[in-house]
mmCIF file of C-alpha atoms (C1' of nucleotides) in Angstrom:
data_model
loop_
_atom_site.group_PDB
_atom_site.id
_atom_site.type_symbol
_atom_site.label_atom_id
_atom_site.label_comp_id
_atom_site.label_asym_id
_atom_site.label_seq_id
_atom_site.Cartn_x
_atom_site.Cartn_y
_atom_site.Cartn_z
ATOM 1 C CA UNK A 1 108.780 119.515 87.067
ATOM 2 C CA UNK A 2 111.624 121.819 88.001
ATOM 3 C CA UNK A 3 114.979 121.155 86.421
ATOM 4 C CA UNK A 4 118.441 122.285 87.385
ATOM 5 C CA UNK A 5 121.558 121.271 85.518
ATOM 6 C CA UNK A 6 125.314 121.592 85.303
ATOM 7 C CA UNK A 7 128.031 119.671 83.477
ATOM 8 C CA UNK A 8 130.844 118.112 85.484
ATOM 9 C CA UNK A 9 134.472 117.900 84.425
ATOM 10 C CA UNK A 10 134.399 114.092 84.341
ATOM 11 C CA UNK A 11 134.000 112.111 81.137
ATOM 12 C CA UNK A 12 131.858 109.020 80.675
ATOM 13 C CA UNK A 13 132.672 106.188 78.296
ATOM 14 C CA UNK A 14 129.976 105.640 75.681
ATOM 15 C CA UNK A 15 129.474 103.175 72.825
ATOM 16 C CA UNK A 16 132.636 102.204 71.018
ATOM 17 C CA UNK A 17 134.791 103.832 73.644
ATOM 18 C CA UNK A 18 133.689 107.360 72.670
ATOM 19 C CA UNK A 19 133.537 109.595 75.697
ATOM 20 C CA UNK A 20 130.837 112.109 76.546
ATOM 21 C CA UNK A 21 130.672 114.677 79.308
ATOM 22 C CA UNK A 22 129.284 113.669 82.650
ATOM 23 C CA UNK A 23 126.349 115.832 83.629
ATOM 24 C CA UNK A 24 124.346 116.329 86.775
ATOM 25 C CA UNK A 25 120.679 117.262 86.572
ATOM 26 C CA UNK A 26 118.109 117.618 89.275
ATOM 27 C CA UNK A 27 114.353 117.409 89.265
ATOM 28 C CA UNK A 28 111.694 117.143 91.946
ATOM 29 C CA UNK A 29 108.745 114.875 92.699
ATOM 30 C CA UNK A 30 105.891 115.924 94.980
ATOM 31 C CA UNK A 31 104.562 113.211 97.293
ATOM 32 C CA UNK A 32 101.385 113.520 99.386
ATOM 33 C CA UNK A 33 101.781 113.157 103.145
ATOM 34 C CA UNK A 34 102.250 110.954 105.063
ATOM 35 C CA UNK A 35 105.597 110.061 103.546
ATOM 36 C CA UNK A 36 109.094 109.406 104.844
ATOM 37 C CA UNK A 37 111.806 108.486 102.342
ATOM 38 C CA UNK A 38 113.769 106.765 105.099
ATOM 39 C CA UNK A 39 110.791 104.641 106.141
ATOM 40 C CA UNK A 40 110.134 103.645 102.537
ATOM 41 C CA UNK A 41 113.795 102.870 101.834
ATOM 42 C CA UNK A 42 114.143 100.780 104.988
ATOM 43 C CA UNK A 43 110.742 99.088 104.633
ATOM 44 C CA UNK A 44 112.493 95.803 103.876
ATOM 45 C CA UNK A 45 115.852 94.446 102.805
ATOM 46 C CA UNK A 46 115.887 95.566 99.175
ATOM 47 C CA UNK A 47 118.007 98.625 100.069
ATOM 48 C CA UNK A 48 120.846 96.241 100.974
ATOM 49 C CA UNK A 49 120.788 94.747 97.485
ATOM 50 C CA UNK A 50 122.638 96.303 94.544
ATOM 51 C CA UNK A 51 121.988 98.411 92.621
ATOM 52 C CA UNK A 52 119.931 100.076 95.361
ATOM 53 C CA UNK A 53 121.687 101.720 98.316
ATOM 54 C CA UNK A 54 120.564 103.684 101.322
ATOM 55 C CA UNK A 55 122.936 106.118 103.020
ATOM 56 C CA UNK A 56 121.476 106.666 106.468
ATOM 57 C CA UNK A 57 123.888 109.482 107.373
ATOM 58 C CA UNK A 58 122.957 111.432 104.241
ATOM 59 C CA UNK A 59 119.340 110.181 104.256
ATOM 60 C CA UNK A 60 119.853 109.453 100.575
ATOM 61 C CA UNK A 61 118.496 106.633 98.430
ATOM 62 C CA UNK A 62 120.764 105.804 95.528
ATOM 63 C CA UNK A 63 120.303 103.692 92.448
ATOM 64 C CA UNK A 64 122.709 102.761 89.681
ATOM 65 C CA UNK A 65 120.682 102.398 86.514
ATOM 66 C CA UNK A 66 121.129 102.349 82.758
ATOM 67 C CA UNK A 67 119.710 103.527 79.487
ATOM 68 C CA UNK A 68 121.139 101.642 76.511
ATOM 69 C CA UNK A 69 124.894 101.390 77.019
ATOM 70 C CA UNK A 70 125.068 104.393 79.345
ATOM 71 C CA UNK A 71 125.074 104.008 83.129
ATOM 72 C CA UNK A 72 123.752 106.555 85.611
ATOM 73 C CA UNK A 73 123.558 107.256 89.301
ATOM 74 C CA UNK A 74 120.203 108.435 90.613
ATOM 75 C CA UNK A 75 120.138 109.948 94.115
ATOM 76 C CA UNK A 76 116.887 110.689 95.926
ATOM 77 C CA UNK A 77 116.677 112.991 98.955
ATOM 78 C CA UNK A 78 113.874 114.610 100.844
ATOM 79 C CA UNK A 79 113.509 118.297 100.079
ATOM 80 C CA UNK A 80 110.901 120.742 101.337
ATOM 81 C CA UNK A 81 108.292 119.278 103.678
ATOM 82 C CA UNK A 82 104.900 120.871 104.270
ATOM 83 C CA UNK A 83 101.869 119.630 106.173
ATOM 84 C CA UNK A 84 100.361 118.247 102.955
ATOM 85 C CA UNK A 85 103.322 117.285 100.796
ATOM 86 C CA UNK A 86 106.944 116.178 100.772
ATOM 87 C CA UNK A 87 109.187 117.250 97.930
ATOM 88 C CA UNK A 88 111.715 114.651 96.738
ATOM 89 C CA UNK A 89 114.921 115.827 95.067
ATOM 90 C CA UNK A 90 116.014 113.477 92.287
ATOM 91 C CA UNK A 91 119.638 114.086 91.274
ATOM 92 C CA UNK A 92 120.907 112.248 88.211
ATOM 93 C CA UNK A 93 124.573 111.852 87.254
ATOM 94 C CA UNK A 94 125.560 110.472 83.872
ATOM 95 C CA UNK A 95 126.216 111.196 80.212
ATOM 96 C CA UNK A 96 123.876 112.841 77.673
ATOM 97 C CA UNK A 97 121.120 113.669 80.140
ATOM 98 C CA UNK A 98 118.205 114.662 77.910
ATOM 99 C CA UNK A 99 114.564 115.191 78.925
ATOM 100 C CA UNK A 100 113.563 111.655 77.919
ATOM 101 C CA UNK A 101 116.207 110.102 80.149
ATOM 102 C CA UNK A 102 115.333 112.304 83.090
ATOM 103 C CA UNK A 103 111.664 111.382 82.682
ATOM 104 C CA UNK A 104 112.588 107.701 82.452
ATOM 105 C CA UNK A 105 114.651 107.745 85.664
ATOM 106 C CA UNK A 106 112.042 109.797 87.504
ATOM 107 C CA UNK A 107 109.456 107.155 86.546
ATOM 108 C CA UNK A 108 111.778 104.486 87.920
ATOM 109 C CA UNK A 109 111.908 106.317 91.252
ATOM 110 C CA UNK A 110 108.093 106.617 91.288
ATOM 111 C CA UNK A 111 107.798 102.882 90.620
ATOM 112 C CA UNK A 112 110.406 101.913 93.229
ATOM 113 C CA UNK A 113 108.650 103.915 95.931
ATOM 114 C CA UNK A 114 105.123 103.173 94.594
ATOM 115 C CA UNK A 115 104.414 106.896 94.733
ATOM 116 C CA UNK A 116 101.319 106.653 92.538
ATOM 117 C CA UNK A 117 99.508 104.312 94.914
ATOM 118 C CA UNK A 118 96.712 105.726 97.071
ATOM 119 C CA UNK A 119 97.102 104.395 100.633
ATOM 120 C CA UNK A 120 94.255 106.357 102.269
ATOM 121 C CA UNK A 121 92.219 103.191 102.903
ATOM 122 C CA UNK A 122 95.245 101.468 104.439
ATOM 123 C CA UNK A 123 95.860 104.375 106.811
ATOM 124 C CA UNK A 124 92.205 104.287 107.844
ATOM 125 C CA UNK A 125 92.741 100.659 108.909
ATOM 126 C CA UNK A 126 95.967 101.610 110.684
ATOM 127 C CA UNK A 127 94.245 104.259 112.824
ATOM 128 C CA UNK A 128 92.256 101.587 114.677
ATOM 129 C CA UNK A 129 95.014 98.966 114.703
ATOM 130 C CA UNK A 130 96.762 98.305 118.061
ATOM 131 C CA UNK A 131 100.275 98.935 116.702
ATOM 132 C CA UNK A 132 100.006 100.249 113.132
ATOM 133 C CA UNK A 133 98.497 103.571 114.232
ATOM 134 C CA UNK A 134 102.091 104.886 114.456
ATOM 135 C CA UNK A 135 102.735 104.439 110.714
ATOM 136 C CA UNK A 136 100.971 107.645 109.742
ATOM 137 C CA UNK A 137 103.042 109.649 112.228
ATOM 138 C CA UNK A 138 106.292 108.059 111.031
ATOM 139 C CA UNK A 139 105.341 108.442 107.382
ATOM 140 C CA UNK A 140 105.737 104.708 106.825
ATOM 141 C CA UNK A 141 103.440 102.533 104.735
ATOM 142 C CA UNK A 142 105.107 102.366 101.342
ATOM 143 C CA UNK A 143 107.414 99.461 100.566
ATOM 144 C CA UNK A 144 110.368 99.690 98.239
ATOM 145 C CA UNK A 145 110.863 97.508 95.165
ATOM 146 C CA UNK A 146 113.160 97.446 92.179
ATOM 147 C CA UNK A 147 111.855 99.311 89.156
ATOM 148 C CA UNK A 148 112.143 96.202 86.974
ATOM 149 C CA UNK A 149 110.051 93.129 87.761
ATOM 150 C CA UNK A 150 112.732 90.912 86.176
ATOM 151 C CA UNK A 151 115.108 92.206 88.836
ATOM 152 C CA UNK A 152 112.525 91.729 91.616
ATOM 153 C CA UNK A 153 111.836 88.134 90.579
ATOM 154 C CA UNK A 154 115.519 87.162 90.405
ATOM 155 C CA UNK A 155 116.124 88.718 93.815
ATOM 156 C CA UNK A 156 113.104 86.885 95.207
ATOM 157 C CA UNK A 157 114.372 83.546 93.847
ATOM 158 C CA UNK A 158 117.720 84.232 95.554
ATOM 159 C CA UNK A 159 115.869 84.730 98.845
ATOM 160 C CA UNK A 160 114.283 81.303 98.940
ATOM 161 C CA UNK A 161 115.400 78.934 101.672
ATOM 162 C CA UNK A 162 118.430 80.947 102.770
ATOM 163 C CA UNK A 163 118.935 83.453 105.549
ATOM 164 C CA UNK A 164 118.678 87.035 104.421
ATOM 165 C CA UNK A 165 122.410 87.836 104.613
ATOM 166 C CA UNK A 166 123.142 84.958 102.303
ATOM 167 C CA UNK A 167 120.484 86.140 99.844
ATOM 168 C CA UNK A 168 122.030 89.621 99.808
ATOM 169 C CA UNK A 169 125.418 88.132 98.947
ATOM 170 C CA UNK A 170 123.935 86.120 96.068
ATOM 171 C CA UNK A 171 122.078 89.159 94.730
ATOM 172 C CA UNK A 172 125.087 91.464 94.962
ATOM 173 C CA UNK A 173 127.285 88.959 93.140
ATOM 174 C CA UNK A 174 124.724 88.728 90.334
ATOM 175 C CA UNK A 175 124.619 92.530 90.184
ATOM 176 C CA UNK A 176 128.355 92.510 89.460
ATOM 177 C CA UNK A 177 127.558 91.106 86.006
ATOM 178 C CA UNK A 178 125.996 94.466 85.100
ATOM 179 C CA UNK A 179 127.770 97.500 83.591
ATOM 180 C CA UNK A 180 129.735 99.732 85.941
ATOM 181 C CA UNK A 181 129.079 103.368 86.818
ATOM 182 C CA UNK A 182 132.758 104.302 86.884
ATOM 183 C CA UNK A 183 132.606 107.602 88.729
ATOM 184 C CA UNK A 184 131.221 106.361 92.025
ATOM 185 C CA UNK A 185 132.803 103.343 93.732
ATOM 186 C CA UNK A 186 132.532 101.313 90.489
ATOM 187 C CA UNK A 187 129.013 100.182 91.314
ATOM 188 C CA UNK A 188 127.044 98.169 88.797
ATOM 189 C CA UNK A 189 123.650 98.651 87.239
ATOM 190 C CA UNK A 190 121.493 95.523 87.334
ATOM 191 C CA UNK A 191 122.441 93.169 84.465
ATOM 192 C CA UNK A 192 120.089 92.624 81.554
ATOM 193 C CA UNK A 193 118.782 89.049 81.099
ATOM 194 C CA UNK A 194 121.103 88.524 78.104
ATOM 195 C CA UNK A 195 124.077 89.525 80.255
ATOM 196 C CA UNK A 196 123.114 87.023 82.955
ATOM 197 C CA UNK A 197 122.741 84.369 80.249
ATOM 198 C CA UNK A 198 126.175 85.283 78.910
ATOM 199 C CA UNK A 199 127.681 84.938 82.398
ATOM 200 C CA UNK A 200 126.103 81.491 82.456
ATOM 201 C CA UNK A 201 125.433 78.747 84.974
ATOM 202 C CA UNK A 202 129.133 78.551 85.867
ATOM 203 C CA UNK A 203 129.132 82.152 87.153
ATOM 204 C CA UNK A 204 125.821 81.785 88.980
ATOM 205 C CA UNK A 205 126.937 78.622 90.777
ATOM 206 C CA UNK A 206 130.663 79.112 91.283
ATOM 207 C CA UNK A 207 130.780 82.890 91.833
ATOM 208 C CA UNK A 208 127.287 84.002 92.863
ATOM 209 C CA UNK A 209 126.836 80.730 94.820
ATOM 210 C CA UNK A 210 123.117 80.570 94.105
ATOM 211 C CA UNK A 211 123.140 76.766 93.977
ATOM 212 C CA UNK A 212 120.066 75.071 92.531
ATOM 213 C CA UNK A 213 118.439 78.487 91.992
ATOM 214 C CA UNK A 214 120.668 78.998 88.942
ATOM 215 C CA UNK A 215 118.392 76.977 86.654
ATOM 216 C CA UNK A 216 115.326 79.056 87.572
ATOM 217 C CA UNK A 217 117.215 82.332 87.086
ATOM 218 C CA UNK A 218 118.593 81.246 83.717
ATOM 219 C CA UNK A 219 115.182 80.030 82.556
ATOM 220 C CA UNK A 220 113.619 83.393 83.442
ATOM 221 C CA UNK A 221 116.357 85.199 81.512
ATOM 222 C CA UNK A 222 116.047 82.832 78.553
ATOM 223 C CA UNK A 223 112.254 83.233 78.419
ATOM 224 C CA UNK A 224 112.667 86.997 78.625
ATOM 225 C CA UNK A 225 115.176 87.027 75.739
ATOM 226 C CA UNK A 226 113.075 84.641 73.642
ATOM 227 C CA UNK A 227 109.968 86.706 74.180
ATOM 228 C CA UNK A 228 108.281 83.654 75.721
ATOM 229 C CA UNK A 229 107.594 85.575 78.924
ATOM 230 C CA UNK A 230 108.097 89.266 79.640
ATOM 231 C CA UNK A 231 108.395 89.778 83.418
ATOM 232 C CA UNK A 232 108.252 93.545 83.028
ATOM 233 C CA UNK A 233 104.821 93.301 81.378
ATOM 234 C CA UNK A 234 103.516 92.284 84.827
ATOM 235 C CA UNK A 235 103.401 95.962 85.793
ATOM 236 C CA UNK A 236 101.051 96.630 82.883
ATOM 237 C CA UNK A 237 98.894 93.613 83.767
ATOM 238 C CA UNK A 238 98.761 94.728 87.418
ATOM 239 C CA UNK A 239 96.787 97.819 86.414
ATOM 240 C CA UNK A 240 93.963 95.855 84.790
ATOM 241 C CA UNK A 241 93.988 92.276 86.069
ATOM 242 C CA UNK A 242 92.709 90.673 89.259
ATOM 243 C CA UNK A 243 95.146 89.476 91.915
ATOM 244 C CA UNK A 244 94.178 85.866 91.191
ATOM 245 C CA UNK A 245 95.041 86.259 87.517
ATOM 246 C CA UNK A 246 98.370 87.915 88.373
ATOM 247 C CA UNK A 247 99.054 85.165 90.878
ATOM 248 C CA UNK A 248 98.657 82.518 88.171
ATOM 249 C CA UNK A 249 101.176 84.364 86.025
ATOM 250 C CA UNK A 250 103.651 84.558 88.919
ATOM 251 C CA UNK A 251 103.233 80.928 89.989
ATOM 252 C CA UNK A 252 103.963 79.838 86.426
ATOM 253 C CA UNK A 253 107.521 81.171 86.849
ATOM 254 C CA UNK A 254 110.045 78.452 87.647
ATOM 255 C CA UNK A 255 111.390 78.900 91.195
ATOM 256 C CA UNK A 256 108.479 81.086 92.309
ATOM 257 C CA UNK A 257 106.139 79.376 94.756
ATOM 258 C CA UNK A 258 103.285 80.746 96.895
ATOM 259 C CA UNK A 259 105.403 82.729 99.383
ATOM 260 C CA UNK A 260 107.459 84.458 96.688
ATOM 261 C CA UNK A 261 104.445 84.972 94.410
ATOM 262 C CA UNK A 262 102.476 86.692 97.161
ATOM 263 C CA UNK A 263 105.449 88.951 97.983
ATOM 264 C CA UNK A 264 105.828 89.809 94.280
ATOM 265 C CA UNK A 265 102.104 90.508 94.139
ATOM 266 C CA UNK A 266 102.662 93.137 96.840
ATOM 267 C CA UNK A 267 105.398 94.682 94.717
ATOM 268 C CA UNK A 268 102.774 95.004 91.988
ATOM 269 C CA UNK A 269 100.532 96.860 94.430
ATOM 270 C CA UNK A 270 98.176 93.970 95.230
ATOM 271 C CA UNK A 271 98.129 93.197 98.953
ATOM 272 C CA UNK A 272 95.187 90.795 99.172
ATOM 273 C CA UNK A 273 97.237 87.576 99.404
ATOM 274 C CA UNK A 274 99.285 86.880 102.521
ATOM 275 C CA UNK A 275 102.917 86.050 101.923
ATOM 276 C CA UNK A 276 103.374 83.269 104.463
ATOM 277 C CA UNK A 277 106.965 82.245 105.090
ATOM 278 C CA UNK A 278 109.037 81.375 108.133
ATOM 279 C CA UNK A 279 109.108 85.026 109.279
ATOM 280 C CA UNK A 280 105.296 85.212 109.105
ATOM 281 C CA UNK A 281 104.956 82.103 111.251
ATOM 282 C CA UNK A 282 107.492 83.425 113.768
ATOM 283 C CA UNK A 283 105.799 86.846 113.948
ATOM 284 C CA UNK A 284 102.285 85.448 114.373
ATOM 285 C CA UNK A 285 103.580 83.051 117.012
ATOM 286 C CA UNK A 286 105.144 85.949 118.969
ATOM 287 C CA UNK A 287 102.292 88.430 118.597
ATOM 288 C CA UNK A 288 99.031 86.549 118.063
ATOM 289 C CA UNK A 289 99.164 82.951 119.307
ATOM 290 C CA UNK A 290 101.044 83.212 122.623
ATOM 291 C CA UNK A 291 104.158 81.431 121.381
ATOM 292 C CA UNK A 292 102.300 78.542 119.750
ATOM 293 C CA UNK A 293 103.248 77.779 116.158
ATOM 294 C CA UNK A 294 100.227 78.788 114.070
ATOM 295 C CA UNK A 295 98.848 76.850 111.118
ATOM 296 C CA UNK A 296 98.482 78.491 107.711
ATOM 297 C CA UNK A 297 94.707 78.624 108.228
ATOM 298 C CA UNK A 298 95.102 80.370 111.590
ATOM 299 C CA UNK A 299 97.372 82.987 110.010
ATOM 300 C CA UNK A 300 94.881 83.528 107.174
ATOM 301 C CA UNK A 301 92.047 83.946 109.692
ATOM 302 C CA UNK A 302 93.963 86.530 111.745
ATOM 303 C CA UNK A 303 94.537 88.818 108.755
ATOM 304 C CA UNK A 304 91.287 88.150 106.869
ATOM 305 C CA UNK A 305 89.530 91.221 108.411
ATOM 306 C CA UNK A 306 92.049 93.493 106.676
ATOM 307 C CA UNK A 307 90.760 92.481 103.241
ATOM 308 C CA UNK A 308 92.758 93.779 100.321
ATOM 309 C CA UNK A 309 95.347 95.323 102.637
ATOM 310 C CA UNK A 310 96.120 92.182 104.639
ATOM 311 C CA UNK A 311 99.655 91.614 103.309
ATOM 312 C CA UNK A 312 100.633 95.206 104.037
ATOM 313 C CA UNK A 313 99.150 94.946 107.561
ATOM 314 C CA UNK A 314 101.091 91.790 108.417
ATOM 315 C CA UNK A 315 104.298 93.154 106.934
ATOM 316 C CA UNK A 316 104.191 96.403 108.901
ATOM 317 C CA UNK A 317 103.289 94.541 112.081
ATOM 318 C CA UNK A 318 106.590 92.720 111.631
ATOM 319 C CA UNK A 319 108.423 95.884 110.521
ATOM 320 C CA UNK A 320 107.442 97.686 113.707
ATOM 321 C CA UNK A 321 109.339 95.019 115.655
ATOM 322 C CA UNK A 322 112.586 96.029 113.922
ATOM 323 C CA UNK A 323 115.040 98.337 115.657
ATOM 324 C CA UNK A 324 115.035 100.826 112.751
ATOM 325 C CA UNK A 325 111.259 101.177 112.982
ATOM 326 C CA UNK A 326 111.404 101.540 116.754
ATOM 327 C CA UNK A 327 114.004 104.295 116.350
ATOM 328 C CA UNK A 328 111.790 106.103 113.819
ATOM 329 C CA UNK A 329 108.829 105.840 116.169
ATOM 330 C CA UNK A 330 110.933 107.261 118.993
ATOM 331 C CA UNK A 331 112.061 110.154 116.771
ATOM 332 C CA UNK A 332 108.402 110.870 116.002
ATOM 333 C CA UNK A 333 107.771 111.095 119.747
ATOM 334 C CA UNK A 334 105.775 107.855 119.890
ATOM 335 C "C1'" DT B 1 128.241 67.827 112.927
ATOM 336 C "C1'" DT B 2 123.693 69.346 112.745
ATOM 337 C "C1'" DC B 3 120.159 72.626 112.147
ATOM 338 C "C1'" DC B 4 117.858 76.008 109.659
ATOM 339 C "C1'" DA B 5 116.863 80.222 106.914
ATOM 340 C "C1'" DG B 6 112.423 85.955 104.359
ATOM 341 C "C1'" DG B 7 110.954 77.984 99.941
ATOM 342 C "C1'" DG B 8 110.068 75.398 95.721
ATOM 343 C "C1'" DG B 9 109.551 71.149 92.991
ATOM 344 C "C1'" DT B 10 108.113 66.588 92.719
ATOM 345 C "C1'" DA B 11 106.359 62.051 93.736
ATOM 346 C "C1'" DG B 12 103.107 59.456 96.005
ATOM 347 C "C1'" DA B 13 99.014 58.834 98.794
ATOM 348 C "C1'" DT C 1 94.934 68.589 98.165
ATOM 349 C "C1'" DC C 2 98.253 67.168 101.452
ATOM 350 C "C1'" DT C 3 102.667 65.248 103.047
ATOM 351 C "C1'" DA C 4 107.401 63.822 102.777
ATOM 352 C "C1'" DC C 5 111.564 64.341 100.859
ATOM 353 C "C1'" DC C 6 115.155 66.474 98.278
ATOM 354 C "C1'" DC C 7 117.472 70.456 96.570
ATOM 355 C "C1'" DA C 8 122.734 74.007 97.442
ATOM 356 C "C1'" DT C 9 124.494 77.283 100.557
ATOM 357 C "C1'" DG C 10 126.650 79.049 104.656
ATOM 358 C "C1'" DG C 11 126.150 80.948 109.337
ATOM 359 C "C1'" DA C 12 125.179 79.629 114.099
#
DNA sequence: TTCCAGGGGTAGA
DNA sequence: TCTACCCATGGA
């Protein structure tokens, strides 16, 4: 891991109002090809939701994150690209940047972009797929998530039964509960469960406008604080448990039903359960059933041949219909 | 005004 | 297990 560093003139406020010098440090992560940071960042709508941002002009993924009471900005850019590997530059701004913190934030980036997942088998499927064969050329195939599963679950609950723009507004208003990174547009890190609890049902309903979802969000935060349920332990379970076992854990969460649970399962790197929602039905109707509304069983049958990659196959079939994906395909000469 | 969106919970059959 | 209905919200 290479490391470059310099201290900036700015000061950051620490515990008890004590200030410490803002620093900037940079490290790199090597990613095997095929990989495009832009394709991963724009793989679905999470990049529109604080504290994650994508700057298309600068081709930069940004995250406001925290360690204890300190708040940091993490910027990720593509560096050197060879035939085999892409180098990612990870630039961290914040106070008291020691090795442990840099390692912690680098791990967050790896988790968000699922960089440790081997997609060779998925790309083999894509090569003989009528539309997905372009993914390898674009460098697409990885989907973005938030580093914390607590954050992913709350965002998923906000996305139920609303159009996406409305979900983004709910999520961004919840994010405003979190501590501010004062040196860059006053953006917030994602709030801890205890901070959401402190903001209370009044904030969630009257400010964040999450409606009936407030009770589910507060219960998740309460269970997390009590130690009754640790959402972030799901990442540990995902390494050893079957998808069915993980699914049971996810479905036990208030406000998480089959569609959300299957999407969350994908965030944990398990793609063997289809996330069937209104967009799935619309996509399958357009692409597979000649405009006829398909049943759940028909959708399952269509994607069954893709085995443990079925949810990733369906998602990227839909993704390739988006204008951003079409533009990336055009740039790749496809 | 009505419908619906990147659904979930619950009651009743 | 399946179906119907209700749940807040806000854009179209």
